[in-house]
Short mmCIF file of C-alpha atoms in Angstrom, two decimals:
data_model
loop_
_atom_site.label_atom_id
_atom_site.label_comp_id
_atom_site.label_asym_id
_atom_site.label_seq_id
_atom_site.Cartn_x
_atom_site.Cartn_y
_atom_site.Cartn_z
CA MET A 7 5.28 -18.35 -1.92
CA MET A 8 3.55 -15.98 -4.24
CA GLU A 9 -0.61 -16.03 -4.34
CA ALA A 10 -1.54 -17.44 -7.58
CA THR A 11 -4.80 -15.74 -8.23
CA PRO A 12 -4.49 -13.54 -10.69
CA VAL A 13 -5.06 -9.13 -10.73
CA SER A 14 -6.36 -7.38 -14.12
CA GLY A 15 -5.00 -4.60 -15.22
CA SER A 16 -8.89 -3.51 -15.35
CA THR A 17 -9.32 -3.99 -11.35
CA LEU A 18 -5.74 -2.42 -10.67
CA ASP A 19 -7.12 1.05 -12.07
CA LEU A 20 -10.32 0.25 -10.46
CA LEU A 21 -8.97 -0.11 -6.67
CA GLY A 22 -6.11 3.39 -7.55
CA ARG A 23 -9.24 5.66 -8.44
CA PHE A 24 -10.42 4.74 -4.90
CA ASP A 25 -8.53 6.07 -0.81
CA THR A 26 -6.76 3.11 1.32
CA PRO A 27 -9.29 3.80 3.88
CA THR A 28 -12.32 3.15 0.77
CA ILE A 29 -10.18 0.10 0.37
CA CYS A 30 -9.95 -0.71 3.72
CA ASN A 31 -13.44 -0.58 4.51
CA VAL A 32 -14.62 -3.10 1.81
CA ILE A 33 -12.47 -5.82 2.64
CA GLU A 34 -13.87 -5.91 5.52
CA LEU A 35 -17.19 -6.46 4.49
CA PHE A 36 -15.95 -9.25 2.58
CA ASP A 37 -14.67 -10.79 6.68
CA VAL A 38 -11.82 -11.66 5.51
CA ARG A 39 -9.51 -11.00 8.20
CA PRO A 40 -9.85 -9.75 11.21
CA ARG A 41 -9.80 -5.82 11.66
CA ASP A 42 -7.11 -5.07 13.42
CA SER A 43 -4.73 -6.74 10.67
CA GLY A 44 -3.38 -6.71 6.91
CA TYR A 45 -2.25 -3.67 7.12
CA MET A 46 0.85 -0.87 8.11
CA ASP A 47 0.75 0.59 11.71
CA HIS A 48 2.10 4.77 12.06
CA ARG A 49 5.17 3.91 11.42
CA ILE A 50 5.05 3.85 7.57
CA ARG A 51 4.34 7.17 6.11
CA SER A 52 4.33 8.83 2.71
CA ALA A 53 6.12 10.73 2.02
CA PHE A 54 3.90 12.69 -0.79
CA PRO A 55 0.67 12.65 0.58
CA GLU A 56 0.14 14.61 -2.38
CA MET A 57 -0.13 11.86 -5.06
CA THR A 58 -2.48 9.57 -5.76
CA PRO A 59 -2.47 5.65 -4.52
CA MET A 60 -0.44 2.94 -5.54
CA VAL A 61 -0.87 -0.07 -6.57
CA GLY A 62 0.86 -2.94 -7.23
CA MET A 63 2.44 -6.20 -6.31
CA ALA A 64 4.62 -6.70 -3.67
CA ALA A 65 8.83 -7.55 -4.53
CA THR A 66 9.90 -7.73 -1.66
CA ALA A 67 13.48 -7.08 -0.47
CA ALA A 68 15.84 -7.15 2.85
CA PHE A 69 18.73 -4.51 3.43
CA ARG A 70 21.92 -2.92 5.38
CA SER A 71 23.90 -0.36 5.64
CA ALA A 72 25.30 0.13 9.43
CA GLY A 73 29.04 -2.12 9.14
CA GLU A 74 30.64 -2.14 6.45
CA PRO A 75 30.64 -5.79 3.79
CA SER A 76 32.67 -8.46 2.23
CA GLY A 77 30.11 -8.10 -0.42
CA THR A 78 28.76 -6.10 -3.56
CA ASP A 79 26.28 -3.15 -2.49
CA VAL A 80 22.97 -2.24 -3.38
CA TYR A 81 23.18 -0.93 -6.60
CA ALA A 82 24.49 -4.65 -7.50
CA SER A 83 21.32 -6.33 -7.19
CA LEU A 84 19.16 -4.59 -9.46
CA GLU A 85 19.19 -6.49 -12.03
CA ASP A 86 17.73 -9.25 -9.61
CA GLN A 87 15.13 -6.83 -8.74
CA ILE A 88 14.06 -6.09 -12.70
CA GLU A 89 14.27 -9.76 -13.01
CA GLN A 90 11.34 -10.09 -10.54
CA PHE A 91 9.86 -7.64 -10.92
CA GLU A 92 9.07 -9.15 -14.62
CA ARG A 93 7.23 -12.32 -12.56
CA LEU A 94 4.58 -10.19 -10.64
CA GLY A 95 1.93 -10.15 -12.98
CA GLY A 96 1.69 -6.39 -13.17
CA PRO A 97 2.86 -3.06 -11.14
CA ALA A 98 5.50 -3.70 -8.57
CA VAL A 99 5.60 -1.87 -5.13
CA VAL A 100 9.21 -2.59 -4.11
CA VAL A 101 9.11 -3.20 -0.22
CA TYR A 102 12.00 -3.23 1.73
CA GLN A 103 13.42 -4.43 5.11
CA ASP A 104 15.81 -2.54 7.19
CA LEU A 105 17.04 -4.67 9.02
CA ASP A 106 18.97 -2.04 11.20
CA ASP A 107 17.37 -0.68 13.86
CA PRO A 108 17.85 1.82 13.91
CA PRO A 109 18.97 2.62 10.59
CA ALA A 110 21.86 3.44 9.29
CA ALA A 111 21.52 5.55 6.23
CA ALA A 112 19.35 5.45 3.50
CA VAL A 113 17.50 2.70 1.32
CA PHE A 114 16.52 4.82 -1.19
CA GLY A 115 17.68 7.68 -3.77
CA GLU A 116 16.84 9.23 -6.78
CA VAL A 117 18.92 6.39 -8.96
CA MET A 118 17.14 3.97 -7.48
CA CYS A 119 13.50 4.78 -8.14
CA THR A 120 13.90 6.39 -10.97
CA THR A 121 15.97 2.74 -12.24
CA TYR A 122 12.34 1.28 -10.53
CA ARG A 123 9.98 3.83 -12.17
CA ALA A 124 11.86 3.47 -15.57
CA PHE A 125 10.88 -0.17 -15.96
CA GLY A 126 7.72 -0.33 -14.33
CA ALA A 127 6.97 -0.19 -10.83
CA ALA A 128 3.93 1.78 -8.92
CA GLY A 129 6.14 2.95 -5.98
CA LEU A 130 8.07 1.82 -2.49
CA VAL A 131 7.53 0.71 0.84
CA THR A 132 10.83 0.48 3.47
CA ASN A 133 10.70 0.86 7.31
CA GLY A 134 13.92 2.38 6.81
CA ALA A 135 15.19 6.22 5.10
CA GLY A 136 15.02 7.52 2.40
CA ARG A 137 16.66 10.68 0.48
CA ASP A 138 16.82 13.17 -2.03
CA LEU A 139 13.07 13.51 -1.70
CA ASP A 140 13.52 15.91 -3.90
CA GLN A 141 14.57 14.47 -7.12
CA VAL A 142 12.27 11.86 -6.65
CA ARG A 143 8.92 13.24 -5.79
CA ALA A 144 9.57 14.93 -9.27
CA LEU A 145 9.51 11.19 -10.40
CA ASP A 146 5.77 11.45 -9.49
CA PHE A 147 6.92 8.17 -8.24
CA PRO A 148 5.23 6.80 -3.89
CA VAL A 149 6.95 5.98 -1.20
CA PHE A 150 6.65 5.21 2.22
CA THR A 151 8.85 5.75 4.34
CA GLY A 152 10.19 5.41 8.28
CA SER A 153 12.19 8.14 7.83
CA THR A 154 14.91 10.25 6.15
CA MET A 155 18.02 10.32 5.85
CA SER A 156 21.30 12.25 4.28
CA ALA A 157 23.88 9.40 3.05
CA HIS A 158 23.71 5.76 1.92
CA GLY A 159 25.76 4.09 4.29
CA TYR A 160 27.97 0.91 3.09
CA CYS A 161 24.05 -0.34 1.49
CA ARG A 162 24.46 -3.70 0.32
CA THR A 163 20.27 -5.38 -0.39
CA LEU A 164 20.12 -9.38 1.47
CA HIS A 165 17.49 -11.48 -0.36
CA VAL A 166 15.30 -10.59 -2.62
CA GLY A 167 11.46 -11.82 -3.38
CA LEU A 168 12.13 -13.56 0.63
CA GLN A 169 9.31 -12.57 3.39
CA VAL A 170 9.84 -9.25 4.83
CA ARG A 171 8.48 -7.76 7.59
CA VAL A 172 7.62 -4.38 7.59
CA GLY A 173 5.51 -1.13 9.38
CA GLY A 174 4.53 -4.39 12.04
CA LEU A 175 2.61 -6.40 8.14
CA VAL A 176 4.32 -9.67 7.16
CA VAL A 177 4.46 -8.86 3.33
CA ASN A 178 5.62 -11.86 0.69
CA GLU A 179 6.53 -11.75 -3.30
CA GLY A 180 3.07 -10.88 -5.02
CA ASP A 181 0.95 -8.95 -2.52
CA LEU A 182 -1.35 -6.95 -3.81
CA LEU A 183 -0.77 -3.21 -1.62
CA HIS A 184 -2.08 -0.21 -1.91
CA GLY A 185 -1.51 3.01 -0.64
CA ASP A 186 -1.55 6.72 -0.07
CA ILE A 187 -1.42 9.52 2.34
CA ASN A 188 -2.82 7.17 4.87
CA GLY A 189 -1.54 4.37 5.05
CA VAL A 190 -0.46 1.06 3.35
CA THR A 191 -2.85 -1.84 3.21
CA SER A 192 -2.81 -5.48 1.29
CA ILE A 193 -5.52 -6.55 -0.55
CA PRO A 194 -5.76 -10.15 -1.28
CA ARG A 195 -5.75 -11.28 -4.37
CA ARG A 196 -8.78 -13.25 -4.42
CA ILE A 197 -11.18 -11.09 -3.45
CA ALA A 198 -9.31 -7.46 -5.49
CA LYS A 199 -11.27 -7.47 -8.21
CA GLU A 200 -14.76 -7.47 -6.03
CA VAL A 201 -13.24 -4.76 -3.39
CA ALA A 202 -13.01 -3.02 -6.78
CA GLU A 203 -16.64 -2.88 -7.97
CA VAL A 204 -17.73 -2.16 -4.65
CA ALA A 205 -16.03 0.60 -2.84
CA GLY A 206 -17.82 2.84 -5.70
CA GLU A 207 -20.96 1.41 -3.44
CA PHE A 208 -18.95 1.80 -0.88
CA VAL A 209 -19.28 5.39 -0.04
CA ALA A 210 -21.28 5.93 -2.02
CA ALA A 211 -23.47 4.67 0.52
CA GLU A 212 -21.40 7.08 3.52
CA ALA A 213 -22.63 10.17 1.24
CA ILE A 214 -26.27 9.45 2.37
CA VAL A 215 -24.92 10.50 5.54
CA LEU A 216 -22.26 13.54 4.41
CA ASP A 217 -24.97 14.65 1.96
CA TYR A 218 -26.70 14.76 5.08
CA LEU A 219 -24.77 16.62 6.96
CA ALA A 220 -23.18 19.63 4.79
CA SER A 221 -27.46 20.29 2.73
CA PRO A 222 -28.93 23.32 3.68
CA GLY A 223 -30.83 24.08 6.97
CA ALA A 224 -30.72 22.60 10.92
CA LYS A 225 -29.91 19.54 11.31
CA SER A 226 -32.10 17.64 13.53
CA ARG A 227 -31.30 13.93 16.05
CA LYS A 228 -33.92 12.76 13.57
CA GLY A 229 -32.64 13.19 10.90
CA PHE A 230 -29.37 12.73 11.48
CA SER A 231 -30.63 8.79 12.96
CA GLU A 232 -32.73 8.52 9.97
CA ALA A 233 -29.46 8.94 6.97
CA SER A 234 -27.39 6.77 9.49
CA ALA A 235 -29.76 4.00 9.38
CA GLU A 236 -30.42 3.79 5.44
CA PHE A 237 -26.99 4.10 6.18
CA ARG A 238 -26.29 0.78 8.16
CA SER A 239 -28.68 -0.37 5.35
CA GLU A 240 -26.55 -0.07 2.31
CA ILE A 241 -23.99 -1.73 4.29
CA ASP A 242 -26.04 -3.96 5.65
CA ARG A 243 -27.23 -5.16 2.08
CA LEU A 244 -23.45 -4.65 0.93
CA ARG A 245 -21.99 -7.48 3.39
CA ARG A 246 -24.88 -9.78 2.81
CA MET A 247 -23.87 -9.56 -1.33
CA VAL A 248 -20.63 -9.77 -0.97
CA LEU A 249 -20.69 -12.66 0.93
CA GLY A 250 -22.94 -14.20 -1.17
#
């Protein structure tokens, strides 16, 4: 079931200014989930690490390309997915679970990504394979994949809008996702606005230590300890602030 909490365009824009590790760090302040959950594992990697962060709402689907099907192919589901985009309340991130193990062919290519981008999608994530990567890069369309493969096999979409599992993360339609060169995380929608607003202060707190280390002159354990203590104090302040 899609999470009901709305997320404004300004919040999405602000989230997109920060890298995914920073977003993960800020979510930890809210103590809403275990620190070893809520993000995709090492199997899901950015195909275009140079691109800016992807932020949007999950548009879920399941895929298979092995074995000749009796039904329609993946392109026949595009209209269903476009209809799905309209109910998300924000830009879609297409999340495809490839049910073949191992993947038998590519989940996406130029035609699909061009369609998604034209209808406002922010990116695509799959545990399966991708192809047409040069053409998709030219679209400036972020994709996160488990592998790359040249052919599409007997590609077909099995369902749209149901719960999927990609990179070890259970994803429901409408989940808020953030991804960059470091990977993909979910953001609980009920704290999305606060995460976006606190992220800048978290970066400033980290800068206390980083600026000390980058400053001219020799470094001392005492100076490093003082900078670290100031950093920890700021993080404690932020944690108290978000927890009320």
